[in-house]
Amino acid sequence: ILYNFPARTGYDLRPELVYELVKRYPNIIGLKDTVGDMGHTRAMIQKVKKDFPEFRIYSGFDEFFGHNALSGGDGCIAACAPAREKLTS
């Protein structure tokens, strides 16, 4: 699974790049897209899942979970889930 987090890495995995990587390397099965603009993730879904519907695209921010699913993505890999578990335990 690719992890796109430009705020931490200084580099953005654009939809065109991800498409080419998925086409070339079938062992890449998904992407966690941790960006502050849901339009980026929606563009990723539209570009990659059209030809690779089994490719999984997740949001990295919890608040984009619903938008991701409604846009044809696969949900969210929640960063806050472990913290919530500790708070309720």
mmCIF file of C-alpha atoms in Angstrom:
data_model
loop_
_atom_site.group_PDB
_atom_site.id
_atom_site.type_symbol
_atom_site.label_atom_id
_atom_site.label_comp_id
_atom_site.label_asym_id
_atom_site.label_seq_id
_atom_site.Cartn_x
_atom_site.Cartn_y
_atom_site.Cartn_z
ATOM 1 C CA ILE A 1 0.000 0.000 0.000
ATOM 2 C CA LEU A 2 1.367 3.379 -1.012
ATOM 3 C CA TYR A 3 1.211 6.145 1.565
ATOM 4 C CA ASN A 4 0.783 9.698 0.284
ATOM 5 C CA PHE A 5 1.392 12.308 2.986
ATOM 6 C CA PRO A 6 2.855 15.387 1.255
ATOM 7 C CA ALA A 7 2.768 17.516 4.428
ATOM 8 C CA ARG A 8 5.312 15.127 5.975
ATOM 9 C CA THR A 9 7.315 14.024 2.937
ATOM 10 C CA GLY A 10 7.332 17.192 0.815
ATOM 11 C CA TYR A 11 6.279 15.152 -2.208
ATOM 12 C CA ASP A 12 2.797 14.462 -3.583
ATOM 13 C CA LEU A 13 1.908 11.181 -5.272
ATOM 14 C CA ARG A 14 -0.223 12.498 -8.134
ATOM 15 C CA PRO A 15 -2.979 10.357 -9.699
ATOM 16 C CA GLU A 16 -1.009 9.933 -12.949
ATOM 17 C CA LEU A 17 2.038 8.636 -11.078
ATOM 18 C CA VAL A 18 -0.005 6.225 -8.968
ATOM 19 C CA TYR A 19 -1.753 4.967 -12.116
ATOM 20 C CA GLU A 20 1.598 4.219 -13.779
ATOM 21 C CA LEU A 21 2.945 2.487 -10.658
ATOM 22 C CA VAL A 22 -0.159 0.295 -10.333
ATOM 23 C CA LYS A 23 0.012 -0.593 -14.025
ATOM 24 C CA ARG A 24 3.678 -1.572 -13.726
ATOM 25 C CA TYR A 25 3.684 -3.245 -10.287
ATOM 26 C CA PRO A 26 0.664 -5.493 -9.600
ATOM 27 C CA ASN A 27 1.793 -6.014 -5.996
ATOM 28 C CA ILE A 28 0.759 -2.403 -5.219
ATOM 29 C CA ILE A 29 -2.790 -2.961 -4.020
ATOM 30 C CA GLY A 30 -3.848 0.330 -2.497
ATOM 31 C CA LEU A 31 -3.164 3.867 -1.327
ATOM 32 C CA LYS A 32 -3.649 5.812 1.876
ATOM 33 C CA ASP A 33 -4.115 9.402 0.694
ATOM 34 C CA THR A 34 -3.431 11.743 3.606
ATOM 35 C CA VAL A 35 -4.102 15.104 2.019
ATOM 36 C CA GLY A 36 -6.160 18.075 3.166
ATOM 37 C CA ASP A 37 -8.075 18.321 -0.109
ATOM 38 C CA MET A 38 -10.663 15.642 -0.799
ATOM 39 C CA GLY A 39 -10.570 16.709 -4.452
ATOM 40 C CA HIS A 40 -7.120 15.104 -4.672
ATOM 41 C CA THR A 41 -8.446 11.771 -3.422
ATOM 42 C CA ARG A 42 -11.495 12.003 -5.687
ATOM 43 C CA ALA A 43 -9.198 12.593 -8.701
ATOM 44 C CA MET A 44 -7.177 9.560 -7.600
ATOM 45 C CA ILE A 45 -10.328 7.428 -7.430
ATOM 46 C CA GLN A 46 -11.469 8.587 -10.875
ATOM 47 C CA LYS A 47 -8.075 8.027 -12.512
ATOM 48 C CA VAL A 48 -6.948 4.741 -10.991
ATOM 49 C CA LYS A 49 -10.104 2.782 -10.147
ATOM 50 C CA LYS A 50 -11.479 3.186 -13.672
ATOM 51 C CA ASP A 51 -8.948 0.661 -14.994
ATOM 52 C CA PHE A 52 -8.069 -1.024 -11.687
ATOM 53 C CA PRO A 53 -11.352 -1.388 -9.765
ATOM 54 C CA GLU A 54 -9.776 -3.758 -7.228
ATOM 55 C CA PHE A 55 -7.232 -1.086 -6.207
ATOM 56 C CA ARG A 56 -8.097 0.254 -2.742
ATOM 57 C CA ILE A 57 -8.045 3.983 -2.046
ATOM 58 C CA TYR A 58 -8.365 5.126 1.548
ATOM 59 C CA SER A 59 -8.460 8.572 3.098
ATOM 60 C CA GLY A 60 -5.878 9.301 5.743
ATOM 61 C CA PHE A 61 -7.984 11.843 7.616
ATOM 62 C CA ASP A 62 -11.000 10.590 9.550
ATOM 63 C CA GLU A 63 -13.202 13.509 8.476
ATOM 64 C CA PHE A 64 -12.956 12.438 4.807
ATOM 65 C CA PHE A 65 -14.283 8.910 5.451
ATOM 66 C CA GLY A 66 -17.816 9.581 4.176
ATOM 67 C CA HIS A 67 -16.710 11.653 1.209
ATOM 68 C CA ASN A 68 -14.240 8.940 0.216
ATOM 69 C CA ALA A 69 -16.895 6.229 0.291
ATOM 70 C CA LEU A 70 -19.429 8.374 -1.580
ATOM 71 C CA SER A 71 -16.820 9.140 -4.253
ATOM 72 C CA GLY A 72 -16.176 5.448 -4.933
ATOM 73 C CA GLY A 73 -13.232 4.988 -2.598
ATOM 74 C CA ASP A 74 -12.804 2.357 0.061
ATOM 75 C CA GLY A 75 -13.064 4.328 3.288
ATOM 76 C CA CYS A 76 -10.397 5.431 5.715
ATOM 77 C CA ILE A 77 -7.353 4.145 7.508
ATOM 78 C CA ALA A 78 -8.055 6.182 10.608
ATOM 79 C CA ALA A 79 -5.141 7.809 12.362
ATOM 80 C CA CYS A 80 -7.179 8.497 15.501
ATOM 81 C CA ALA A 81 -8.645 5.020 15.973
ATOM 82 C CA PRO A 82 -5.907 3.785 18.359
ATOM 83 C CA ALA A 83 -6.223 6.937 20.467
ATOM 84 C CA ARG A 84 -9.982 6.497 20.741
ATOM 85 C CA GLU A 85 -9.536 2.904 21.826
ATOM 86 C CA LYS A 86 -7.214 3.975 24.643
ATOM 87 C CA LEU A 87 -9.609 6.683 25.779
ATOM 88 C CA THR A 88 -12.505 4.235 26.105
ATOM 89 C CA SER A 89 -10.545 1.391 27.664
#
